[in-house]
Coordinates of C-alpha atoms in Angstrom, one line a residue:
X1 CA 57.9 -134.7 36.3
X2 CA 55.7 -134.9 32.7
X3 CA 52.4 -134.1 32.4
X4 CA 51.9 -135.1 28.2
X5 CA 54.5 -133.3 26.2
X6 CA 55.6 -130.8 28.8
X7 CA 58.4 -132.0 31.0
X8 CA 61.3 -130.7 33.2
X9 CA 64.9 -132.2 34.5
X10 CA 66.8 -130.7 36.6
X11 CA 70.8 -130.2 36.8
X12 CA 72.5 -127.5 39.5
X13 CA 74.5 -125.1 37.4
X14 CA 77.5 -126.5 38.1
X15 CA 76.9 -130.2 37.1
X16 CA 75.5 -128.1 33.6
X17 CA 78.8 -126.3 33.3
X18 CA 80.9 -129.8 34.8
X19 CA 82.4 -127.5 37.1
X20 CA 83.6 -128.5 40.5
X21 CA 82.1 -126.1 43.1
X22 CA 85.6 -126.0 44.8
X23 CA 87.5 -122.6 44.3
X24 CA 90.2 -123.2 42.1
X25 CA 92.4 -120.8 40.2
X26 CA 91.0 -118.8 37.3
X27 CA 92.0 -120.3 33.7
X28 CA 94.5 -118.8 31.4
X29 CA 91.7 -116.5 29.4
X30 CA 90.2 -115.2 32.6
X31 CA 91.6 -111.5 32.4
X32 CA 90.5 -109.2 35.4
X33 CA 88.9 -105.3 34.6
X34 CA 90.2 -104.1 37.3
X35 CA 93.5 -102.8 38.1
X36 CA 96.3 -103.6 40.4
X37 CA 96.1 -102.2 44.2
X38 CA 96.7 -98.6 43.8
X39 CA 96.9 -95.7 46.7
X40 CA 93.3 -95.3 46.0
X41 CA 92.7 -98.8 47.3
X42 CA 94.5 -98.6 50.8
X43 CA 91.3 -98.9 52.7
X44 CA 89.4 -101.2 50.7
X45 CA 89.5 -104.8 51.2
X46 CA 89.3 -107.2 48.4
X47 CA 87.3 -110.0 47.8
X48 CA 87.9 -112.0 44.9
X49 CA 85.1 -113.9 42.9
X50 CA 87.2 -116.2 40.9
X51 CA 85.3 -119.4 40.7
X52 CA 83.3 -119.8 37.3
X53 CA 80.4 -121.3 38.9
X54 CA 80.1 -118.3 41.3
X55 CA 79.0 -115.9 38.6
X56 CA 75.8 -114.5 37.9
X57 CA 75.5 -115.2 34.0
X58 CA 75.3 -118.0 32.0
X59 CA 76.8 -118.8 28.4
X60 CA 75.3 -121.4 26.3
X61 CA 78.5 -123.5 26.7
X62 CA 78.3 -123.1 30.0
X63 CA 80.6 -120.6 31.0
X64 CA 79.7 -118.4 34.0
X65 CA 80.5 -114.6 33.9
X66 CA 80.0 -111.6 36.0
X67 CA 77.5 -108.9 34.4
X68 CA 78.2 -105.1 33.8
X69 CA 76.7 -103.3 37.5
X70 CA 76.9 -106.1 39.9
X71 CA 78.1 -105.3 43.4
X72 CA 78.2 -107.9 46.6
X73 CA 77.4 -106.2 49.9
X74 CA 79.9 -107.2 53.4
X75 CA 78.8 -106.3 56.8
X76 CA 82.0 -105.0 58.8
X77 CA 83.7 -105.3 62.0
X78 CA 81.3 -102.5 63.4
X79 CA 78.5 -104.3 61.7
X80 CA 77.6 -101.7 59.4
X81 CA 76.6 -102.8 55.7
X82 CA 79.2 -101.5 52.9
X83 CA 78.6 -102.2 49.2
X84 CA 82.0 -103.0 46.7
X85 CA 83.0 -99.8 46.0
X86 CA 83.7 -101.3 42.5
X87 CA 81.4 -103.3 39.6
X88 CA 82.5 -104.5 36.9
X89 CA 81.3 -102.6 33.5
X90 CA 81.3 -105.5 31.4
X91 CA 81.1 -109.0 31.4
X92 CA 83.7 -110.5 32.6
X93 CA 84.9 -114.0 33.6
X94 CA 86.9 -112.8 36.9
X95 CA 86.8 -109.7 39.5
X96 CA 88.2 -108.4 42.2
X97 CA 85.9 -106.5 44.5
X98 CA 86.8 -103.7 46.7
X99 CA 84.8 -103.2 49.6
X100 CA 85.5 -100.2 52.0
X101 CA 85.2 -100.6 56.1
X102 CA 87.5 -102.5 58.6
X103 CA 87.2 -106.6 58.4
X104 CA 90.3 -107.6 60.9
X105 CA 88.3 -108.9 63.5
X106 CA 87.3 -112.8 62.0
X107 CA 89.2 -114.9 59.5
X108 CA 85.9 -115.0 57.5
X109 CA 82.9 -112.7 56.9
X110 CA 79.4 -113.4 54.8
X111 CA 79.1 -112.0 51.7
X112 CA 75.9 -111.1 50.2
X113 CA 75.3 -110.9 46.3
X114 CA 71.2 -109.5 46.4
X115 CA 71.2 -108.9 42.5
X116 CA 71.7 -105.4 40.7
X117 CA 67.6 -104.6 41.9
X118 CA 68.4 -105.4 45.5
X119 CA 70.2 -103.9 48.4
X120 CA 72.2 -105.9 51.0
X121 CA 70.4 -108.6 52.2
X122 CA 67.4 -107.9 50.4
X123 CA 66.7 -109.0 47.2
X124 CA 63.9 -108.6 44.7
X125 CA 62.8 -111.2 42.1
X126 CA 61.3 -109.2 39.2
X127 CA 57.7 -110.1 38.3
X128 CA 58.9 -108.2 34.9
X129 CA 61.8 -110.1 33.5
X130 CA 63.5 -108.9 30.0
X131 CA 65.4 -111.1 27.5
X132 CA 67.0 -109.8 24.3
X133 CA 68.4 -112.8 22.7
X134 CA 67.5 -116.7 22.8
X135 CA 69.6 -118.8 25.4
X136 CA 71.4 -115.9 27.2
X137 CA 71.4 -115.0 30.9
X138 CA 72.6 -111.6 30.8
X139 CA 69.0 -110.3 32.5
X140 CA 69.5 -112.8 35.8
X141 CA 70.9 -110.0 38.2
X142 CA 68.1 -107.4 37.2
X143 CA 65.5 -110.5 37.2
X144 CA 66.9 -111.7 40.9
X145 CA 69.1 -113.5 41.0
X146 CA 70.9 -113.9 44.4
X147 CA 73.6 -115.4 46.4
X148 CA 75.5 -116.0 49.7
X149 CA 78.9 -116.6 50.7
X150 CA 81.5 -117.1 53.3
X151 CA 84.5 -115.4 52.5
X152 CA 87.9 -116.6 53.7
X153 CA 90.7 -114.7 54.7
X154 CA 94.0 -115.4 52.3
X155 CA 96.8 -115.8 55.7
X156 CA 98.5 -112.8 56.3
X157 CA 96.4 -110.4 53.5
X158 CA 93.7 -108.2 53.1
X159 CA 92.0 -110.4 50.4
X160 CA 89.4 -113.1 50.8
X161 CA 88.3 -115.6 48.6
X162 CA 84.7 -116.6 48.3
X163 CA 82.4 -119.0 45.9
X164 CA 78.7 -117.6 45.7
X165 CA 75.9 -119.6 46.3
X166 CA 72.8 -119.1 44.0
X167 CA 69.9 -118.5 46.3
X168 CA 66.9 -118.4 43.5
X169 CA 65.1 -121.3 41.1
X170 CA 65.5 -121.2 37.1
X171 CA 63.4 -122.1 34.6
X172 CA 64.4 -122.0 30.8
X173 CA 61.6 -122.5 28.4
X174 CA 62.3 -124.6 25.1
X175 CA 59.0 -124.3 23.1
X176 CA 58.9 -126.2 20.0
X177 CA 56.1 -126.7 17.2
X178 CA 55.4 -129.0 14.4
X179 CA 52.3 -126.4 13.7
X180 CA 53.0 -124.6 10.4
X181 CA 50.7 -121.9 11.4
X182 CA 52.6 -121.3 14.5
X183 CA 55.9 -121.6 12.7
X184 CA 55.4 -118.7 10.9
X185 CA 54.9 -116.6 14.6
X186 CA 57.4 -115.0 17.0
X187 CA 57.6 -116.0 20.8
X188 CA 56.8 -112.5 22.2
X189 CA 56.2 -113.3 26.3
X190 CA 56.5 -116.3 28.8
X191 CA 53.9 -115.1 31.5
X192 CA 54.5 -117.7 34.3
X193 CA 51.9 -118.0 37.3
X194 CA 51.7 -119.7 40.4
X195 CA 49.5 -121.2 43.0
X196 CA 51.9 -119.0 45.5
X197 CA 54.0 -116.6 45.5
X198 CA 57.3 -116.7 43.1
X199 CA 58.2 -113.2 43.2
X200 CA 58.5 -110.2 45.6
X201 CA 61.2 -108.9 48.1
X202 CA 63.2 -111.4 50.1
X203 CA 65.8 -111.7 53.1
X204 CA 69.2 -113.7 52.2
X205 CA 69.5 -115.5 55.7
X206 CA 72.5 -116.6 56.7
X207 CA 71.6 -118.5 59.2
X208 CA 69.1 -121.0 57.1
X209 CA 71.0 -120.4 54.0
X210 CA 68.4 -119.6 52.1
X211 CA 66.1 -116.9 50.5
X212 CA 63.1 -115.9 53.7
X213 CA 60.1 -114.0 53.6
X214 CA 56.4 -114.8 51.8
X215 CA 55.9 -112.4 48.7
X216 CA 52.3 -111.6 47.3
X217 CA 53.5 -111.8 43.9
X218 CA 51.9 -114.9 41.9
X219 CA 52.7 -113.7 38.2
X220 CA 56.4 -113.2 35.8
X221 CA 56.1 -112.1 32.6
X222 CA 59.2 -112.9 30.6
X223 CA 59.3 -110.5 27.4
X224 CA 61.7 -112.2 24.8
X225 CA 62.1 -108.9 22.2
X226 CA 65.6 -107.7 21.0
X227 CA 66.5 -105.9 18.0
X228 CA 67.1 -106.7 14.7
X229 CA 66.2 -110.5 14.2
X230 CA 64.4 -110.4 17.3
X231 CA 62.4 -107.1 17.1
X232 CA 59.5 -109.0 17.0
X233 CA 60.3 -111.9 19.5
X234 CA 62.2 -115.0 19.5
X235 CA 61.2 -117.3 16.0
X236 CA 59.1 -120.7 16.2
X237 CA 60.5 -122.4 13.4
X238 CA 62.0 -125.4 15.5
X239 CA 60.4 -128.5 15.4
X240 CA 63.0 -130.3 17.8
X241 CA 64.0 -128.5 21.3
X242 CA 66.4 -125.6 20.7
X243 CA 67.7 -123.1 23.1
X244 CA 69.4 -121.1 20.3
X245 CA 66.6 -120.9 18.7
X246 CA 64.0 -119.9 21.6
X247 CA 65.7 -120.6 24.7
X248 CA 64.0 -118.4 27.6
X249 CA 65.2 -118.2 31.4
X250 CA 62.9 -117.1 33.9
X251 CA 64.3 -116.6 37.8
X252 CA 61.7 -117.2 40.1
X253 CA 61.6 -117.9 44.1
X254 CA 62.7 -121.5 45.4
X255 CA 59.6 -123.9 46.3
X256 CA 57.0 -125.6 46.0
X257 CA 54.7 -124.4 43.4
X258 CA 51.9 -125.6 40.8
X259 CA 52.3 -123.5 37.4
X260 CA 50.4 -122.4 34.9
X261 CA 52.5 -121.7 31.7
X262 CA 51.3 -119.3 28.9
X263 CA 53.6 -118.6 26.0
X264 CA 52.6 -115.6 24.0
X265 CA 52.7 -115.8 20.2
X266 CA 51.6 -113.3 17.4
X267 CA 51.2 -114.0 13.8
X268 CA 52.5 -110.8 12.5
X269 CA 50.9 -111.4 9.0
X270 CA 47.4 -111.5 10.8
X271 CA 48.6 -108.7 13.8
X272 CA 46.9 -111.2 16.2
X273 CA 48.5 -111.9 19.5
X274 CA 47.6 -114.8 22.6
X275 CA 48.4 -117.4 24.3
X276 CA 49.1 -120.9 24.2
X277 CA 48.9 -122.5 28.0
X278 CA 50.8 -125.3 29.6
X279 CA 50.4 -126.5 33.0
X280 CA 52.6 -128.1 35.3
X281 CA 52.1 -130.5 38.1
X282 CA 53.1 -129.2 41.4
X283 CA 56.9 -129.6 42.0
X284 CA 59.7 -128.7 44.0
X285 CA 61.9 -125.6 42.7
X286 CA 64.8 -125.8 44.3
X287 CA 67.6 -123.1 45.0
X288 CA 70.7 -123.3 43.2
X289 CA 69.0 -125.4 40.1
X290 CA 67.4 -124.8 37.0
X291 CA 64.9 -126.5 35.3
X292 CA 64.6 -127.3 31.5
X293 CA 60.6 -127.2 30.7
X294 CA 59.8 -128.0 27.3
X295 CA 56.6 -127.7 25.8
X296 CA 55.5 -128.9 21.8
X297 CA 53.4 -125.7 21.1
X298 CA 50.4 -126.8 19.3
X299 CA 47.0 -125.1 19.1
X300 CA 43.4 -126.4 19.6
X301 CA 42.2 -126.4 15.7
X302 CA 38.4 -126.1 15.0
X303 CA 37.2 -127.4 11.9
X304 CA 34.8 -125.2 9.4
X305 CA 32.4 -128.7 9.3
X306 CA 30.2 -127.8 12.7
X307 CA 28.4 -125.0 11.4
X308 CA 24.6 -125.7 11.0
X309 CA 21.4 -124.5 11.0
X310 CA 19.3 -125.7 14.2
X311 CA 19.1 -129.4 13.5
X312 CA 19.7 -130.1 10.0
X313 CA 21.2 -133.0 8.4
X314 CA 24.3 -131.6 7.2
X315 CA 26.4 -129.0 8.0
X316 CA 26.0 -125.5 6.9
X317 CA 28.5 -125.4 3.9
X318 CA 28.2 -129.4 2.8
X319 CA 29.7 -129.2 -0.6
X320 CA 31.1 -125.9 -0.3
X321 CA 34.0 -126.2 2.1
X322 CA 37.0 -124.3 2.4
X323 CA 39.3 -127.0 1.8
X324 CA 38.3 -127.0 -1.3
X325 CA 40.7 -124.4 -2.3
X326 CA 37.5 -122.3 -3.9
X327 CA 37.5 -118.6 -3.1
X328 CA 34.4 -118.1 -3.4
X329 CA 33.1 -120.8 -1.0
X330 CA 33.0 -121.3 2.7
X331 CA 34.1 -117.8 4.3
X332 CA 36.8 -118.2 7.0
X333 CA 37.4 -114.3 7.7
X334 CA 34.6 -112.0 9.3
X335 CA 32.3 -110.0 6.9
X336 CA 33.3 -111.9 3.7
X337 CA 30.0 -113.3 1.7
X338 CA 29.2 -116.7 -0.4
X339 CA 26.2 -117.1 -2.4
X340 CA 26.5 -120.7 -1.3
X341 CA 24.8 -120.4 2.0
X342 CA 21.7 -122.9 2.3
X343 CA 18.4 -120.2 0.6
X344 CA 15.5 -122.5 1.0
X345 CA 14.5 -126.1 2.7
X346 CA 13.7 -126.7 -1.2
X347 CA 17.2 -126.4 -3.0
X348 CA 19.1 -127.6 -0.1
X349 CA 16.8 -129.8 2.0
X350 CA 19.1 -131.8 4.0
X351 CA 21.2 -128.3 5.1
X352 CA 17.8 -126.8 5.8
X353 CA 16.9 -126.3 9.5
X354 CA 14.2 -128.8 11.5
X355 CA 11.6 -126.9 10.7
X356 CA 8.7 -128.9 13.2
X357 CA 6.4 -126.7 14.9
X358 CA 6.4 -127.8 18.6
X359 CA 3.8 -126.6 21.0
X360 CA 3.8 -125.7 24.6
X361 CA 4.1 -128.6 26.9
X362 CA 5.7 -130.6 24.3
X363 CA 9.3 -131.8 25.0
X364 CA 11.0 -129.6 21.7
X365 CA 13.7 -131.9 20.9
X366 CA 16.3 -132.1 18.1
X367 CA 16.5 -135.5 16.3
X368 CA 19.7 -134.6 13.8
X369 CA 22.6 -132.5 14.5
X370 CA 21.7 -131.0 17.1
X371 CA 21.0 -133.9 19.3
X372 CA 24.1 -134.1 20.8
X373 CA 24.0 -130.4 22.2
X374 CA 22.9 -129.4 25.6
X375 CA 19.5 -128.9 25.8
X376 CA 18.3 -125.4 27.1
X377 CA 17.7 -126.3 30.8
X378 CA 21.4 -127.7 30.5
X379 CA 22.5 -124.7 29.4
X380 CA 21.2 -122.4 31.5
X381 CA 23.1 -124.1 34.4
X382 CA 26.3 -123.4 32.5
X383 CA 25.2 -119.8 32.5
X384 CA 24.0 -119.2 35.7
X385 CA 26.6 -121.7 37.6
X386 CA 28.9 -122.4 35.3
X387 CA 31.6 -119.8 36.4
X388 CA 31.9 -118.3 32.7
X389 CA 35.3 -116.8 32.5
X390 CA 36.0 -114.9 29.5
X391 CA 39.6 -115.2 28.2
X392 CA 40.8 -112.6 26.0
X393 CA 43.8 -114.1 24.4
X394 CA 44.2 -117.9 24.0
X395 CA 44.7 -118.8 21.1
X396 CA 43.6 -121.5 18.6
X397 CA 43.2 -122.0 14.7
X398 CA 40.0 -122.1 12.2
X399 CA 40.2 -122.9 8.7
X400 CA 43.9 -121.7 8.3
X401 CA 44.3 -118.6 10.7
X402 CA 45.3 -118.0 14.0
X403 CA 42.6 -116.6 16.5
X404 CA 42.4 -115.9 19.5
X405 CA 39.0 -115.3 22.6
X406 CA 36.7 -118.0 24.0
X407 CA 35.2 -118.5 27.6
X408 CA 36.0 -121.2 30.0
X409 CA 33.1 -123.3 32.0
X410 CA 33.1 -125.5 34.8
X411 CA 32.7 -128.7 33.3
X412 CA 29.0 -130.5 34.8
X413 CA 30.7 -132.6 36.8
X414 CA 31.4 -129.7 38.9
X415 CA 28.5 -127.8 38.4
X416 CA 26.5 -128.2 41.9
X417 CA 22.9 -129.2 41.3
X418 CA 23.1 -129.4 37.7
X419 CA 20.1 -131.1 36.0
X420 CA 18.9 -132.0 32.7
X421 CA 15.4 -131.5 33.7
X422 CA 15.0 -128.3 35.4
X423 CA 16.7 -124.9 34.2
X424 CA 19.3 -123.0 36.7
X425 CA 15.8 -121.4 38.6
X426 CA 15.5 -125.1 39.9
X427 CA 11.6 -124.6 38.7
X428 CA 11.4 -124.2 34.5
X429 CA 11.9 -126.8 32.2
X430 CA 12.9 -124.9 28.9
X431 CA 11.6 -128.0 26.7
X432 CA 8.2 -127.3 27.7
X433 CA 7.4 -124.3 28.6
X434 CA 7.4 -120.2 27.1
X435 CA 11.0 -118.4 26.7
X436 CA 13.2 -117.1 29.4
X437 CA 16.6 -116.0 29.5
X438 CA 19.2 -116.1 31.1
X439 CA 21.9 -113.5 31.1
X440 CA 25.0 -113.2 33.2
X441 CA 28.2 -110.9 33.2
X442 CA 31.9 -112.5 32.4
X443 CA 34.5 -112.7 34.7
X444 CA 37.8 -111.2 32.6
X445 CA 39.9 -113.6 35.2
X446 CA 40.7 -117.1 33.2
X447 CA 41.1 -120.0 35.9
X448 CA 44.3 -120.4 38.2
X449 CA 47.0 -123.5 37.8
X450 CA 45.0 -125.1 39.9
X451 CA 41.6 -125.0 39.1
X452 CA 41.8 -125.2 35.5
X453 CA 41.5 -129.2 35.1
X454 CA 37.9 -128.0 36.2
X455 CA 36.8 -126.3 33.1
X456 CA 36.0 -126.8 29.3
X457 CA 36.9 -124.2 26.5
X458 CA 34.7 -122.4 23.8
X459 CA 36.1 -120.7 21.5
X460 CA 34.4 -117.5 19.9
X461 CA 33.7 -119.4 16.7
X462 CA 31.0 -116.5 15.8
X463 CA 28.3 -117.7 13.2
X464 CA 27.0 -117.6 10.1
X465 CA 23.5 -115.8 8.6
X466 CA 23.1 -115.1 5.0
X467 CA 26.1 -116.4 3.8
X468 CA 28.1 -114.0 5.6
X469 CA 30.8 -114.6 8.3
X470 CA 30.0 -112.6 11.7
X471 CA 32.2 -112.3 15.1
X472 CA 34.8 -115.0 14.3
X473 CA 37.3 -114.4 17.1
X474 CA 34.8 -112.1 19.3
X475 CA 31.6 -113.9 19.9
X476 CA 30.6 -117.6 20.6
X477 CA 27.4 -119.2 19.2
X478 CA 26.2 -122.6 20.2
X479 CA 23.1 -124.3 19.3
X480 CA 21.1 -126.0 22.2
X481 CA 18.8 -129.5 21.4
X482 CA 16.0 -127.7 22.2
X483 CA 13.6 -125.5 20.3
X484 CA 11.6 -122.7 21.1
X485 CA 8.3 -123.4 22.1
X486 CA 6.0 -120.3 20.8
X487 CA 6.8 -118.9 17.2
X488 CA 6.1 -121.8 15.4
X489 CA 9.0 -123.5 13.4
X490 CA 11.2 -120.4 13.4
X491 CA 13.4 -120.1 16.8
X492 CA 15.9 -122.5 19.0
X493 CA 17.3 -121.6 21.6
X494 CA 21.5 -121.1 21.7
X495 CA 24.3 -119.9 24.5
X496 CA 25.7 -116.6 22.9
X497 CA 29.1 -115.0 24.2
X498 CA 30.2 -111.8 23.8
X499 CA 33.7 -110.0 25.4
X500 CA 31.2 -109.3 28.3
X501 CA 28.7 -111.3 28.9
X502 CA 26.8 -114.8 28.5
X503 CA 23.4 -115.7 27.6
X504 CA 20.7 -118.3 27.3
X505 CA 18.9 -116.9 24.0
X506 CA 16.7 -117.6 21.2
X507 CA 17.5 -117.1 17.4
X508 CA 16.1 -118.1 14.1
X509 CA 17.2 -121.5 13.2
X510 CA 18.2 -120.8 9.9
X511 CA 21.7 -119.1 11.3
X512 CA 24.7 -121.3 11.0
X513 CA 25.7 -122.0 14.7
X514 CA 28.5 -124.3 16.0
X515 CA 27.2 -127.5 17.2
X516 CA 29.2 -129.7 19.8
X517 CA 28.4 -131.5 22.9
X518 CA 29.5 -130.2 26.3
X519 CA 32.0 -131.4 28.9

């Protein structure tokens, strides 16, 4: 299952470990916590988890243990539940649980392992999951994991043996990035979310084997902080796949699901924070199994070249870029001013703005730049129908920094009714005729898994006027082909976006606006 650079393989937790499920004796170094029988233990029955693949936490060599707190539940003779009267309180590789009722009645009995947040049979899979340190599992029983088991009678004891059977799906995440920018960031969250639901409270059913019941939760947030080296996150700075390094394990509900993957990253130079999102095809989780998903973290990276006045030749800051290494240049940080900005049509002609005066009825095109922008009818279909869904924290890089905000719009092709010809109305033609705007409110929802592959995304490149850089990160500004038709040679009209809204609008043309052609 790849989609690009993002893949998954699957092994069952014991072909990882190359462990036989079969119960066998426990090796040499497996020491149990608790004691021998005492008088204290007369009416408890034991049952002994000493299988390595029936524990609930996972070394990165492979080695299984049993966590600090967890318990397995036994339903009794008179068919009341009892939990192990006993946990153990630390890992361990071995333990004998004591449960308290009367089990004389059957050679075996079903034991139930719901995970430290559930209660007998039911279990809850967290849609807030916690990791302190790359490639460890010691979260799985708060997170949900979950098993079954038979138990069987040892002849002519009180003890039974039993080998859990995982009951919930596993993902670990291995990010990696070749992006220097992203190199220097931390890993902060996985946020994992599906087309159905992967978290909520389930029924271990004995009789289907399997984890029951339809949850309403569609979202897990993995946050991977610790202390010390990992206060701020797990590091980046692998350019190969790494679970050391990064390793995350999300538990989530067995199924079939379409996911939508967004790692959180923050550049802790800059203090910003986002996301970088993957998606999955749909695919079969299945019980018992986890699932490596790797992704090569990269980031969309604007250039500083599309900035131009409406229609001019050349871009706003020809022959004053900021790769050339010259302070006092292109700006690439809001509020920070150049005296190289384009002052007149007569000291920097081919940066100047088309400065033609169209009249009404005439079809107000561009001819240079800006040719290969929507034109304002166009655009006014991407307000109105469009679907503009702000996003708050994707991120991408401009001219050496990590930003973050942008809105997603339905690309044309699923735009119903769109037209060239005729604005949003289904009446005006914006080439021709007198201004109108067009003004609608955001959405703060991005897409789902599975409508994303519907959209295009802008980011909120901001602009520039005088030389000075404004709302980089916050707003979007993006020139149109078409001019204003009153005011002469001075306006064009451009799609602004703001955190809340998105507009059809009209601004001088001497402003340096991004200029790019839509999907």
């Amino acid at each position: 299952m790849k989609k690009k650079l993002f893949k998954t393989r699957l092994l069952s937790f014991a072909a990882f470990c190359g462990l036989t499920l079969a119960i066998t004796s426990c090796a040499n170094e497996d020491v149990a916590q608790n004691p021998n029988s005492t008088d204290n233990d007369k009416n408890l029955t034991t049952f002994t988890a000493g299988d390595p693949s029936t524990r609930t936490s996972m070394e990165s060599d492979g080695k299984f243990f049993w966590e600090a707190g967890d318990k397995i539940y036994v339903k009794d003779d008179n068919g009341i539940w009892h939990a192990s009267s006993n946990s153990p309180t630390s890992k361990t590789a071995y333990f004998k649980f004591k449960v308290p009722g009367t089990y004389t009645a059957h050679m075996s009995y079903k034991v139930y392992y719901p995970g430290q947040s559930g209660n007998k049979d039911q279990v809850t899979i967290s849609a807030n999951q916690s990791q302190a340190t790359p490639n460890t599992t010691t979260h799985f029983g708060t997170s949900g994991d979950c098993g079954m088991a038979t138990a069987t009678r040892i002849t002519g004891e009180r003890n039974f043996n039993f080998t859990l059977d995982h009951k919930a799906a596993y993902l670990l995440f291995l990010p990696r990035t070749s992006n220097t920018i992203l190199q220097n960031c931390y890993l902060t969250k996985v946020e994992v979310n599906s087309d159905n639901d992967i978290t909520s409270t389930y029924t271990l059913d004995p009789v289907t084997g399997k984890l029951t019941g339809t949850g309403t939760g569609k979202q897990i947030v993995l946050t991977t902080k610790g202390s010390g080296t990992y206060a701020n996150g797990f590091p980046l700075t692998n350019s190969a796949t790494s679970a050391a390094t990064n390793g995350s394990y999300v538990v989530i509900k067995p199924g079939t699901h379409t996911l939508k993957i967004r790692y959180w990253v923050k550049d802790m130079v800059t203090n910003v924070e986002g996301t970088i999102t993957k998606i999955l095809s749909s695919a079969t989780y299945d019980q018992n199994k986890y699932y490596n998903i790797t992704a090569n973290l990269n980031v969309r990276d604007y250039d500083g070249d599309h900035y131009y006045m409406w229609d001019a030749q050349k871009q706003y800051w020809d022959g004053y870029e900021w790769t050339k290494n010259n302070p006092s240049y292109q700006p690439t940080q809001i509020g920070i001013t150049s005296i190289f900005y384009p002052q007149s049509k007569a000291t920097s002609p081919t940066r100047w703005y088309n400065d033609t005066a169209f009249g009404p009825g005439i079809n107000n095109h561009a001819i240079h730049s800006c040719k290969i922008a929507p034109n304002a009818n166009e655009m006014t279909w991407y307000v109105m129908k469009g679907d503009p869904r702000r996003d708050q924290d994707e991120v991408w890089t401009t001219m050496g920094h990590l930003q973050k905000s942008g809105v997603w719009l339905l690309k044309k092709a699923y735009i119903s009714g769109y037209s060239a010809e005729h604005a949003a109305d289904g009446t005006t033609d914006f080439r021709t005729v007198t201004y109108k705007s067009f003004i609608k409110l955001l959405s703060q929802t991005p897409p789902s898994a599975s409508e994303i592959g519907k959209y295009f995304f802008l980011p909120a490149l901001g602009f520039y006027a005088g030389g000075v850089s404004h709302n980089l990160g916050i707003e979007g500004n993006y020139w149109s082909s078409s001019a204003v038709v009153y005011g002469g040679k001075e306006m064009a009209f451009n799609l602004e976006f703001s955190v809340s809204f998105i507009e059809l609008y009209y601004q001088g043309r001497l402003r340096g606006k991004r200029v790019q052609a839509f999907e």
